[in-house]
mmCIF file of C-alpha atoms and ligand atoms in Angstrom:
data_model
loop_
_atom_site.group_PDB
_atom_site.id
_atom_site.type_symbol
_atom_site.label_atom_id
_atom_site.label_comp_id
_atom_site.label_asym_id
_atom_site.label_seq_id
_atom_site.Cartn_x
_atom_site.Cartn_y
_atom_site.Cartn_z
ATOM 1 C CA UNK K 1 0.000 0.000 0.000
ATOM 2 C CA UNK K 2 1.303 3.645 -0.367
ATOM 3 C CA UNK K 3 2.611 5.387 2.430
ATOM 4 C CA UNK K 4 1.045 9.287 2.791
ATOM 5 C CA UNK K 5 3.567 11.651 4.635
ATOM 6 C CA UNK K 6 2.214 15.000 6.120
ATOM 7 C CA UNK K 7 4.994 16.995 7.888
ATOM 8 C CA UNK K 8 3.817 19.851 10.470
ATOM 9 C CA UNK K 9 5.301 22.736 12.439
ATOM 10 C CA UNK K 10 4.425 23.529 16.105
ATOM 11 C CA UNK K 11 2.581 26.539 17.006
ATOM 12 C CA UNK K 12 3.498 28.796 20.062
ATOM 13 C CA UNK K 13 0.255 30.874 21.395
ATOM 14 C CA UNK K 14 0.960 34.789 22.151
ATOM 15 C CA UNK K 15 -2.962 34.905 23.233
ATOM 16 C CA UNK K 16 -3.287 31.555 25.157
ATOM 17 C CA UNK K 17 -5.811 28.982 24.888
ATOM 18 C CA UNK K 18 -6.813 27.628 27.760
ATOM 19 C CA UNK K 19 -10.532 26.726 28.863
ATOM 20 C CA UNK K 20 -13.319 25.061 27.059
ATOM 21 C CA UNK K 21 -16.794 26.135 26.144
ATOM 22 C CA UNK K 22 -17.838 22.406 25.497
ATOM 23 C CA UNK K 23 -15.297 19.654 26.190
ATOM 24 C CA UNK K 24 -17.238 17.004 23.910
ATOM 25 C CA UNK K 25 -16.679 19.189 21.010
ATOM 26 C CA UNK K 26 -13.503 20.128 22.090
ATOM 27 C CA UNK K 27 -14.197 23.662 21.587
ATOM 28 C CA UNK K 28 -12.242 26.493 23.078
ATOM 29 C CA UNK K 29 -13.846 29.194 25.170
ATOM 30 C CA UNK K 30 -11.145 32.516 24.822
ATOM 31 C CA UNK K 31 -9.874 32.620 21.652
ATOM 32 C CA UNK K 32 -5.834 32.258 20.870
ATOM 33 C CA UNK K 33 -3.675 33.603 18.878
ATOM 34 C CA UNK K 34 0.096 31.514 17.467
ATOM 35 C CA UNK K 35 3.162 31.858 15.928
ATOM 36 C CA UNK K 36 3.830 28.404 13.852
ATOM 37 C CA UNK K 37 7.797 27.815 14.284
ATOM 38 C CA UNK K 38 9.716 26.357 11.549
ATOM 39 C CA UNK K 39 12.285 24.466 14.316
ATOM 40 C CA UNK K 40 9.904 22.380 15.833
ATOM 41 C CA UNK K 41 8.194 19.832 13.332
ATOM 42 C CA UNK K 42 6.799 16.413 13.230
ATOM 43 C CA UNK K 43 6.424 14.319 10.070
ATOM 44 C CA UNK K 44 3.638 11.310 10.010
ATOM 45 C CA UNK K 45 3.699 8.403 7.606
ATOM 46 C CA UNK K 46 -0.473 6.764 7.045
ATOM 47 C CA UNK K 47 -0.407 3.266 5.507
ATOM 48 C CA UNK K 48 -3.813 1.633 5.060
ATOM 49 C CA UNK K 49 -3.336 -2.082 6.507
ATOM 50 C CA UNK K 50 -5.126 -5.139 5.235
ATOM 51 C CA UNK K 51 -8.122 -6.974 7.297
ATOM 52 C CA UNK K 52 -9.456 -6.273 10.765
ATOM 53 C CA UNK K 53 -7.723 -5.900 13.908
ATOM 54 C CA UNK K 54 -5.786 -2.945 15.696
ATOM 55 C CA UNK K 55 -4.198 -0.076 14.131
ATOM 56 C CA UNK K 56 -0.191 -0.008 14.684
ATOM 57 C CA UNK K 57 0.713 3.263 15.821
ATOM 58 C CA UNK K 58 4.267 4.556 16.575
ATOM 59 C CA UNK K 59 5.406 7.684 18.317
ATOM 60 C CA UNK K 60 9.295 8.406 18.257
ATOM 61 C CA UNK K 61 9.979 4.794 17.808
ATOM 62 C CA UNK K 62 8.000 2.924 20.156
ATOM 63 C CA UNK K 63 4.935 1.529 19.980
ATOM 64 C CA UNK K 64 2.209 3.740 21.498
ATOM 65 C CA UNK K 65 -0.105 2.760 24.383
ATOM 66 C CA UNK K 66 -2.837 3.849 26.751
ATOM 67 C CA UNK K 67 -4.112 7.516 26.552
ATOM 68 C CA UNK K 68 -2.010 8.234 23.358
ATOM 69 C CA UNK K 69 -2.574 5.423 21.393
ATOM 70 C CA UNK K 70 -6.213 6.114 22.196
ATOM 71 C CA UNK K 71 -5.939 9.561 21.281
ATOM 72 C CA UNK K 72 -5.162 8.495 17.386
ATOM 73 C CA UNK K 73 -7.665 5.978 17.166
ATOM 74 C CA UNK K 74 -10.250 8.065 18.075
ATOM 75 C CA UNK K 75 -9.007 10.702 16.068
ATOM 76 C CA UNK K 76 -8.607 8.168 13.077
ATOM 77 C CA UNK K 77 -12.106 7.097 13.492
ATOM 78 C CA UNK K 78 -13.346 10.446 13.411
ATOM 79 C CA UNK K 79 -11.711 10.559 9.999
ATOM 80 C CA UNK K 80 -13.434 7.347 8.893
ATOM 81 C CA UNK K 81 -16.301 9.020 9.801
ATOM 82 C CA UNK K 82 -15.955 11.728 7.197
ATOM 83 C CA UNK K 83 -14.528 9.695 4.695
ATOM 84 C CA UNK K 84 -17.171 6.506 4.475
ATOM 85 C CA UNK K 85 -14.445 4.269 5.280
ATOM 86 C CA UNK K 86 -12.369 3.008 7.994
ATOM 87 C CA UNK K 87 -9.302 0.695 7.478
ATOM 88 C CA UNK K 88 -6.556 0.034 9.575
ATOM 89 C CA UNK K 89 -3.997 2.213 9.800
ATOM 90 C CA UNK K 90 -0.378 2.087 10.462
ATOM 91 C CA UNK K 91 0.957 5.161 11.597
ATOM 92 C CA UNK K 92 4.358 6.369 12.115
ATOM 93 C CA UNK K 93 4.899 9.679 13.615
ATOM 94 C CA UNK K 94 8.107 11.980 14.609
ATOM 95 C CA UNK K 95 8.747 14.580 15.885
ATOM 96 C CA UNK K 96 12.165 16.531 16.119
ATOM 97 C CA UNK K 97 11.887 17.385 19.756
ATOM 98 C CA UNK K 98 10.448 16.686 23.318
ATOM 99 C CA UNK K 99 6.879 15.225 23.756
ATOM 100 C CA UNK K 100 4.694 16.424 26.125
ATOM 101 C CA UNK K 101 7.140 19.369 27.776
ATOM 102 C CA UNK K 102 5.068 22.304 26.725
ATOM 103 C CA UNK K 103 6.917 22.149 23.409
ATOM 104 C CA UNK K 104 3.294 22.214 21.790
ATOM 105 C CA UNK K 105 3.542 18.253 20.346
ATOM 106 C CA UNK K 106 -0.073 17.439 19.886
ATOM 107 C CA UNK K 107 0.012 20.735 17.532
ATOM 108 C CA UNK K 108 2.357 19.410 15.383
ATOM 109 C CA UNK K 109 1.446 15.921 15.959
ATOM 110 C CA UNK K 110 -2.392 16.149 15.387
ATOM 111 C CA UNK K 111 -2.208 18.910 12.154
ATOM 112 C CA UNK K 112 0.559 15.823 10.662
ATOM 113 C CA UNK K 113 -1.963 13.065 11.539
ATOM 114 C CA UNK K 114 -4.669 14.621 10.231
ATOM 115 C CA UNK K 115 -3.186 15.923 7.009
ATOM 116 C CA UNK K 116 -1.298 11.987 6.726
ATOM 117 C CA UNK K 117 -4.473 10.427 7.247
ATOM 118 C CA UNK K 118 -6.865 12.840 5.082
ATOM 119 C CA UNK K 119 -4.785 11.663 2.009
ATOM 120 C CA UNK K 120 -4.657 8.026 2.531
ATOM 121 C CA UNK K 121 -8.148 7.599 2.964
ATOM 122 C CA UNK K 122 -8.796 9.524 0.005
ATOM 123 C CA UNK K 123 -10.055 12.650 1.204
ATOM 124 C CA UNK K 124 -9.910 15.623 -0.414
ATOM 125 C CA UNK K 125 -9.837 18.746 2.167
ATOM 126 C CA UNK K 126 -9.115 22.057 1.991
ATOM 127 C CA UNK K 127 -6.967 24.120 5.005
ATOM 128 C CA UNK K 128 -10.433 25.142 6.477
ATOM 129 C CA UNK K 129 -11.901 21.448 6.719
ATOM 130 C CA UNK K 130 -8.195 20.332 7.908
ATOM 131 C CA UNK K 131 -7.764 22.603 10.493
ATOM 132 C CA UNK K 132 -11.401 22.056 12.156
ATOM 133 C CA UNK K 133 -10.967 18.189 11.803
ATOM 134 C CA UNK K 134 -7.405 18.707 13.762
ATOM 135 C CA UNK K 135 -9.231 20.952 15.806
ATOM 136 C CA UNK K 136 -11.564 18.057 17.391
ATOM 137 C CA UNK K 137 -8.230 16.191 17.914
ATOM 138 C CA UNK K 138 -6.231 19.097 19.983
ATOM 139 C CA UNK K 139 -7.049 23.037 19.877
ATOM 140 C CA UNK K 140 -4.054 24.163 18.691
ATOM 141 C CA UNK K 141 -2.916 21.458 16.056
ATOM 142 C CA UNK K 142 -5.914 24.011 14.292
ATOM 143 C CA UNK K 143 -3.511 27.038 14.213
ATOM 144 C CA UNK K 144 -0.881 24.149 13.399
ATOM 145 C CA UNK K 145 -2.620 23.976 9.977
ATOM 146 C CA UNK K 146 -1.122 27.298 9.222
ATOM 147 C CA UNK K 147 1.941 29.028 9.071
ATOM 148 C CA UNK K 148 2.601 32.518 9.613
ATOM 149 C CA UNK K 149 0.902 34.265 12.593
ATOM 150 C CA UNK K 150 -2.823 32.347 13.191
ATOM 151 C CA UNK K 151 -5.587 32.632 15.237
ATOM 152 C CA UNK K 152 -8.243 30.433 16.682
ATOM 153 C CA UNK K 153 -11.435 32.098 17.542
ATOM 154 C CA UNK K 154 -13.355 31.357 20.448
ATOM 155 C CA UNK K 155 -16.746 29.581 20.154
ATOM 156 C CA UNK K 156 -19.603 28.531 22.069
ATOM 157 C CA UNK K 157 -20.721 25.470 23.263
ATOM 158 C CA UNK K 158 -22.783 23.536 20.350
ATOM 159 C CA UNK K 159 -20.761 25.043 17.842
ATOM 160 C CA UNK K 160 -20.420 22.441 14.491
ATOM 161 C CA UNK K 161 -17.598 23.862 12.557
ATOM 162 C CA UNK K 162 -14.737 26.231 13.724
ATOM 163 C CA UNK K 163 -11.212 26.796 11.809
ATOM 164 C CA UNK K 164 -8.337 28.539 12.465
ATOM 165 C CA UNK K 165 -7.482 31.022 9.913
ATOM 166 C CA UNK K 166 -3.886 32.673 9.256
ATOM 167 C CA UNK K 167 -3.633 36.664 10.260
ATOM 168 C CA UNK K 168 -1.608 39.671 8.714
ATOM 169 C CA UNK K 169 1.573 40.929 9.827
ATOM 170 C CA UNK K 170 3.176 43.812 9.287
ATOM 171 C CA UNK K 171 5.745 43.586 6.222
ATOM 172 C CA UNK K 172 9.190 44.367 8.015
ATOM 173 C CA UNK K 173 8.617 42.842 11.115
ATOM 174 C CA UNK K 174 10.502 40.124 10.624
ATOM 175 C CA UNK K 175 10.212 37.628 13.910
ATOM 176 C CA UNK K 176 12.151 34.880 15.666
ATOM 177 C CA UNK K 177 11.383 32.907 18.733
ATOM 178 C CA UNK K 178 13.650 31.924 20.883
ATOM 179 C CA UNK K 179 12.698 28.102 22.850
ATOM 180 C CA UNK K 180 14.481 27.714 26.241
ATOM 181 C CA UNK K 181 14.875 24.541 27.084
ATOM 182 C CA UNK K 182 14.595 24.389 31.269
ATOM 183 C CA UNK K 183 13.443 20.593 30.914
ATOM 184 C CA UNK K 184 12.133 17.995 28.836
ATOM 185 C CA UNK K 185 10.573 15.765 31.455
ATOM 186 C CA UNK K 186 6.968 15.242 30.200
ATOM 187 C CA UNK K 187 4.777 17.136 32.506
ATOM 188 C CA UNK K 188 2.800 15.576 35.631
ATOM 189 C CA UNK K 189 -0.375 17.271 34.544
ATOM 190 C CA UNK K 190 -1.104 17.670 30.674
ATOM 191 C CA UNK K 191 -2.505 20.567 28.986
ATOM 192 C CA UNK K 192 -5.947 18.592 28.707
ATOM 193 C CA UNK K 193 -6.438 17.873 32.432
ATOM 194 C CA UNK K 194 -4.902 21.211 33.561
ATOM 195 C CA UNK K 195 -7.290 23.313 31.773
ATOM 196 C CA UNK K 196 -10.419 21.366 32.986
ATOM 197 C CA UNK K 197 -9.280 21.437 36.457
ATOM 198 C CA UNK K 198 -8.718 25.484 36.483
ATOM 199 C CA UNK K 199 -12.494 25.626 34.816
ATOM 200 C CA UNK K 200 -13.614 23.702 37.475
ATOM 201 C CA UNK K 201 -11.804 25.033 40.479
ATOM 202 C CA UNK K 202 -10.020 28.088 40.073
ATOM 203 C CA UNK K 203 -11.973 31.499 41.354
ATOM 204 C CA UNK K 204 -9.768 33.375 38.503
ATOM 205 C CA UNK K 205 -11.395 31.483 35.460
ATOM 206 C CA UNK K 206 -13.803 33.372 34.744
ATOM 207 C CA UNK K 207 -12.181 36.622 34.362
ATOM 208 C CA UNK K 208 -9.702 34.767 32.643
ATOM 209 C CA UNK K 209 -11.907 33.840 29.888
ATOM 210 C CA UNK K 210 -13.346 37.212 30.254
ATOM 211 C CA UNK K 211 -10.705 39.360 29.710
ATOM 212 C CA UNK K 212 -9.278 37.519 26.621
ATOM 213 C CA UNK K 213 -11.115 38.717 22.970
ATOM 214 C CA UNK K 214 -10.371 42.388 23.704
ATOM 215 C CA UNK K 215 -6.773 40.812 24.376
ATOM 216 C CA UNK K 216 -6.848 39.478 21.210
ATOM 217 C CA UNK K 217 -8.214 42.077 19.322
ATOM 218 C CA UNK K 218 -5.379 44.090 20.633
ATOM 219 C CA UNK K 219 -2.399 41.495 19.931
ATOM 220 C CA UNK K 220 -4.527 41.623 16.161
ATOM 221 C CA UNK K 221 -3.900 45.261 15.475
ATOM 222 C CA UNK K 222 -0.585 45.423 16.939
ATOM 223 C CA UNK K 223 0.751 42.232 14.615
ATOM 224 C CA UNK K 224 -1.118 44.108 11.577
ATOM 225 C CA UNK K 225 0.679 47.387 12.511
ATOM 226 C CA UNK K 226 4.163 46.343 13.305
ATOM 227 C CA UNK K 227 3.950 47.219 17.076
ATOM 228 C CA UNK K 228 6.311 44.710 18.505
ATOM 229 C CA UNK K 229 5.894 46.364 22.063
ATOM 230 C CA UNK K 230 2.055 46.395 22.146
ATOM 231 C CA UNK K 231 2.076 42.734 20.778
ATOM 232 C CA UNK K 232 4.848 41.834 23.621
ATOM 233 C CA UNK K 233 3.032 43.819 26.674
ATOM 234 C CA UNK K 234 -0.425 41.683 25.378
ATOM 235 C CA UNK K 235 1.878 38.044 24.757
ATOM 236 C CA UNK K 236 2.971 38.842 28.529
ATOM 237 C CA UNK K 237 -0.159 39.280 29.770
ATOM 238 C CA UNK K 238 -1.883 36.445 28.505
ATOM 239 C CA UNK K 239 0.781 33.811 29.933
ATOM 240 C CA UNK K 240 1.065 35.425 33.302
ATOM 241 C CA UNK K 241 -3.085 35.680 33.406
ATOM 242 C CA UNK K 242 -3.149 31.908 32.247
ATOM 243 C CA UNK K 243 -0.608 31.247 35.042
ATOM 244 C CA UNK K 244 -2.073 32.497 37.808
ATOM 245 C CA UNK K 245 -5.814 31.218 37.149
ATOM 246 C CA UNK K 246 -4.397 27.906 36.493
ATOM 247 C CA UNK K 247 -2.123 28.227 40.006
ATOM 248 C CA UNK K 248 -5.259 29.452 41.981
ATOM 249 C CA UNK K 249 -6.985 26.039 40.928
ATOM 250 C CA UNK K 250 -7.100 23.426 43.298
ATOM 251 C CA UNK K 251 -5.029 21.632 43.670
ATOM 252 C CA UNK K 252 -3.225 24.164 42.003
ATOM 253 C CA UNK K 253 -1.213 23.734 38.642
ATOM 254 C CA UNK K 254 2.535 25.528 38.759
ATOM 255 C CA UNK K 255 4.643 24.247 35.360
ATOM 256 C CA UNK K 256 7.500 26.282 36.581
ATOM 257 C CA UNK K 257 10.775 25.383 37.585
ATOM 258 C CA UNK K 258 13.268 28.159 39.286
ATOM 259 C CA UNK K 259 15.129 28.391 36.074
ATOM 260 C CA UNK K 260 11.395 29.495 34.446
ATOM 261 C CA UNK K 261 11.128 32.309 36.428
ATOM 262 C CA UNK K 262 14.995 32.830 35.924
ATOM 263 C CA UNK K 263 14.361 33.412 32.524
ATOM 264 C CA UNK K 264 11.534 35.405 33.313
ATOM 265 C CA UNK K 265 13.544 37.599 35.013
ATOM 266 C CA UNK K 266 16.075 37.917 32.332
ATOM 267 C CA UNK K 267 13.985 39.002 29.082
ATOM 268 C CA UNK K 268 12.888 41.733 30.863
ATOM 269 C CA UNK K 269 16.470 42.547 32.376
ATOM 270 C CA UNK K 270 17.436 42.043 28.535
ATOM 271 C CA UNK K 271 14.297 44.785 27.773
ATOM 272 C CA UNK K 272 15.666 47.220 29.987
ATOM 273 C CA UNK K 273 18.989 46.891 28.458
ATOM 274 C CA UNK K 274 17.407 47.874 25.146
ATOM 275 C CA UNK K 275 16.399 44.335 23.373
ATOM 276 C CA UNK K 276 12.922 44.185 22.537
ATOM 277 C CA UNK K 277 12.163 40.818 24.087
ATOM 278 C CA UNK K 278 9.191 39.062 25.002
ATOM 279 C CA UNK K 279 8.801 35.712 26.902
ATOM 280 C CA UNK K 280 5.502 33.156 27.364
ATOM 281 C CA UNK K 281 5.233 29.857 29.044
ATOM 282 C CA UNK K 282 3.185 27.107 28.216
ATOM 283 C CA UNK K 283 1.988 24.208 30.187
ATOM 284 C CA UNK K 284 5.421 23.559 30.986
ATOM 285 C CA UNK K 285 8.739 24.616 32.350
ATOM 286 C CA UNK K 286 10.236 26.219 28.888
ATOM 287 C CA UNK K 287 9.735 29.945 28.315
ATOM 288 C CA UNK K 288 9.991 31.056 24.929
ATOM 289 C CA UNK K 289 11.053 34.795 23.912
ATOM 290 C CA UNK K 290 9.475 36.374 20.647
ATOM 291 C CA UNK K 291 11.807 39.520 19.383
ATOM 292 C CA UNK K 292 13.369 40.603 16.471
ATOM 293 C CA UNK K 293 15.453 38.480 13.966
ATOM 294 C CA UNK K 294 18.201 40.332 13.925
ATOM 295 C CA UNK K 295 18.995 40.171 17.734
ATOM 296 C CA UNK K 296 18.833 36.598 17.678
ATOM 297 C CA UNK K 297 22.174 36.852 18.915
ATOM 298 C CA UNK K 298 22.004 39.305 21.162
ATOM 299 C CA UNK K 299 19.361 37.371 22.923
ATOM 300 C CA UNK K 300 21.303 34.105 22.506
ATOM 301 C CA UNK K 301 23.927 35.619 24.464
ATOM 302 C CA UNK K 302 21.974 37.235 26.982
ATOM 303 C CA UNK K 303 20.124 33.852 27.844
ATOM 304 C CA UNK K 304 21.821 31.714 27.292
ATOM 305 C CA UNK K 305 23.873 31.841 30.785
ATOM 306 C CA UNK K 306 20.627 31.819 32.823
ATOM 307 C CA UNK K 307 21.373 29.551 35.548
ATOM 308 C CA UNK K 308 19.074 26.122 34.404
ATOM 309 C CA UNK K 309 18.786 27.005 30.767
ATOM 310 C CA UNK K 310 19.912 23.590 29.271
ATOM 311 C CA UNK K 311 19.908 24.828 25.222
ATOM 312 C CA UNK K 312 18.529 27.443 23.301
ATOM 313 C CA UNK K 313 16.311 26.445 19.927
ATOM 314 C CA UNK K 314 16.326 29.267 17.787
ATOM 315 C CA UNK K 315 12.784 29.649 15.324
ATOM 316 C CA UNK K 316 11.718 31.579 12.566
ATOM 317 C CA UNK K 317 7.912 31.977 11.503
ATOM 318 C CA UNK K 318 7.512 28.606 10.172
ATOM 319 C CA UNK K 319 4.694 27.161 7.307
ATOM 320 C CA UNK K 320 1.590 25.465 7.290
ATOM 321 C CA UNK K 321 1.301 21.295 6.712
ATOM 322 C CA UNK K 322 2.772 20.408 3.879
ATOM 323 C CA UNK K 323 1.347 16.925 2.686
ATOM 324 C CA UNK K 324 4.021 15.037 0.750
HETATM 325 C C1 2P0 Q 401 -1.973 27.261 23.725
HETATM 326 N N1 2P0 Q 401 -1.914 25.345 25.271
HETATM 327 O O1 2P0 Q 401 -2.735 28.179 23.359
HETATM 328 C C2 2P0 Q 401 -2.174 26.739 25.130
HETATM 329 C C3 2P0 Q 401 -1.304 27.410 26.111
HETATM 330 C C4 2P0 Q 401 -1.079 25.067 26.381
HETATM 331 C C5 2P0 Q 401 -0.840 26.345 27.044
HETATM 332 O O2 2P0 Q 401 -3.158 24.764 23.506
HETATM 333 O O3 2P0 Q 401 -7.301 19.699 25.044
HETATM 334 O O4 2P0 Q 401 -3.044 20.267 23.717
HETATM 335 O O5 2P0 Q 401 -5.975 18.918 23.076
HETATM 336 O O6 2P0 Q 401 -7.453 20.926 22.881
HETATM 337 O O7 2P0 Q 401 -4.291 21.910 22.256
HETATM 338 C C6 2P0 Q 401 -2.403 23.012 24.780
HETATM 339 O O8 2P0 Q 401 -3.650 22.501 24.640
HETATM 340 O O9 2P0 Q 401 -5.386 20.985 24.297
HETATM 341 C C7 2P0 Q 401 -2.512 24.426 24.485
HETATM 342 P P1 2P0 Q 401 -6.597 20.092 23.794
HETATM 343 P P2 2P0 Q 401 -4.042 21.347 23.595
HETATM 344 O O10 2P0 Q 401 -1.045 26.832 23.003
#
């Protein structure tokens, strides 16, 4: 049987998702808004099997099992779904960095599977259908679908159809993101988990969710505009407000290690100095720092001694899944 091969890039949120309007449709309640980074990628082989039976799935090079290898089936079945048929699948996926360390995986992952599997099951979709199919599987594989600078919108509970869609920047504002690597232990709580908890239990949620499409409307018009300190003061915002709802949940969720709020501590220590740096933090302990291109090296430098920085991945704006 042919083999389909999708390769996708990871996605780093300046406006953070986090918080569901309806957790069967897996549909977000604030709406996001991502930089897709050309350093991070996973590529996904589909190969339709003969007969019945189990599909074979393989993450990194072992044979998946329990919560992820039920992740793809379902995901692959949703697929089937669409498509009118339903054979098993072998599929091979792998990714060029860390699982499950707030290095955004299931973006990558999910936008590759979906985009792998589309094609060997014969379906023809375009980015809109893609991105709300990888959607159901993760959140942000949706923005995943895209490269450039793309938002998710928010939607409300019931809601059939919802796509991620690319947004403009400014020409001249030419980007990089720099990943610091504090760990790559997989997390104790996931991304999944986390976010249901702090919806559940944290007195901050609410405002949270609240606060978050005038956020986005403002990290919008600074991206369109060129207004790297407007989109930075926003990108700040949004991780430390994610933060601290999700650390006043109970019990309460802190990805940090020290060398997290190390960094922290830097960027804006590199700010004050003159870089225009900008850090976020995902449901993990790396912190990654948006700024300008050309003081990639500045930054590098600056950084890179933080006491409990391991490595330093350097990004540029990356593109959307490319099906091979
Ligand atoms: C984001 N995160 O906007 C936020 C910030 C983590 C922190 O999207 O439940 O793995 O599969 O839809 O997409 C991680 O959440 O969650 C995430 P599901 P997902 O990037």
């Amino acid at each position: 049987m042919p083999v389909s091969v999708a390769v996708a890039c990871a996605n780093f949120a300046l406006c953070k998702y986090w918080g569901k309007s309806d957790p069967d449709r897996n549909l977000p309640a604030v709406p996001s808004l991502s930089m897709t980074v050309d350093a991070l990628r996973t590529r996904t082989n589909v190969e339709l099997l003969e007969g019945q039976g189990e599909d074979r799935i393989v993450i990194d090079g072992r044979p998946a099992t329990g919560e992820a290898a039920r992740r793809v089936t379902v995901h692959l079945d949703r697929l089937g779904r669409i498509a009118g048929v339903r054979p098993r699948m072998a599929v091979t996926s792998d990714s060029t960095f860390a699982a499950a360390a707030g290095l955004a995986s299931s973006a990558s992952a999910f936008a590759a599977l979906t985009a792998a599997a589309a094609r060997a099951v014969g379906l023809d979709l375009g980015a809109d259908a893609l991105s709300d199919l990888a959607r159901q599987a993760s959140a942000s594989a949706a923005r995943s679908v895209h490269g450039g600078f793309v938002e998710l919108p928010a939607a409300p509970s019931g809601t059939d159809f919802l796509a991620a869609h690319p947004v403009p920047v400014a020409s001249g504002l030419e980007l990089g993101m720099s990943i610091l690597i504090t760990s790559e232990s997989p997390k104790s709580v996931g991304s999944r988990d986390g976010m249901t908890r702090t919806a559940a239990t944290s007195p901050y949620h609410e405002a949270w969710v609240r606060q978050a499409p005038a956020e986005l409307v403002s990290a919008r018009a600074a991206l369109a505009s060129g207004d790297l300190g407007e989109l930075g003061a926003v990108m700040e915002r949004s991780a430390l407000r994610m933060h601290a709802s999700a650390m006043a949940a109970d019990p309460g969720l802190l990805y940090w290690n020290a060398a997290t709020v190390e960094a922290i501590h830097a960027v804006r220590r590199l700010r004050e100095g003159g870089v225009e740096a900008y850090f976020t933090v995902d449901a993990g302990p790396n912190v990654k720092v948006l700024h300008r291109r050309v003081d990639s090296e500045r930054v590098r430098a600056a950084l890179g001694a933080v006491a409990g920085v391991l490595r330093i991945i350097e990004a540029g704006v990356g593109q959307g899944v490319e099906v091979a």
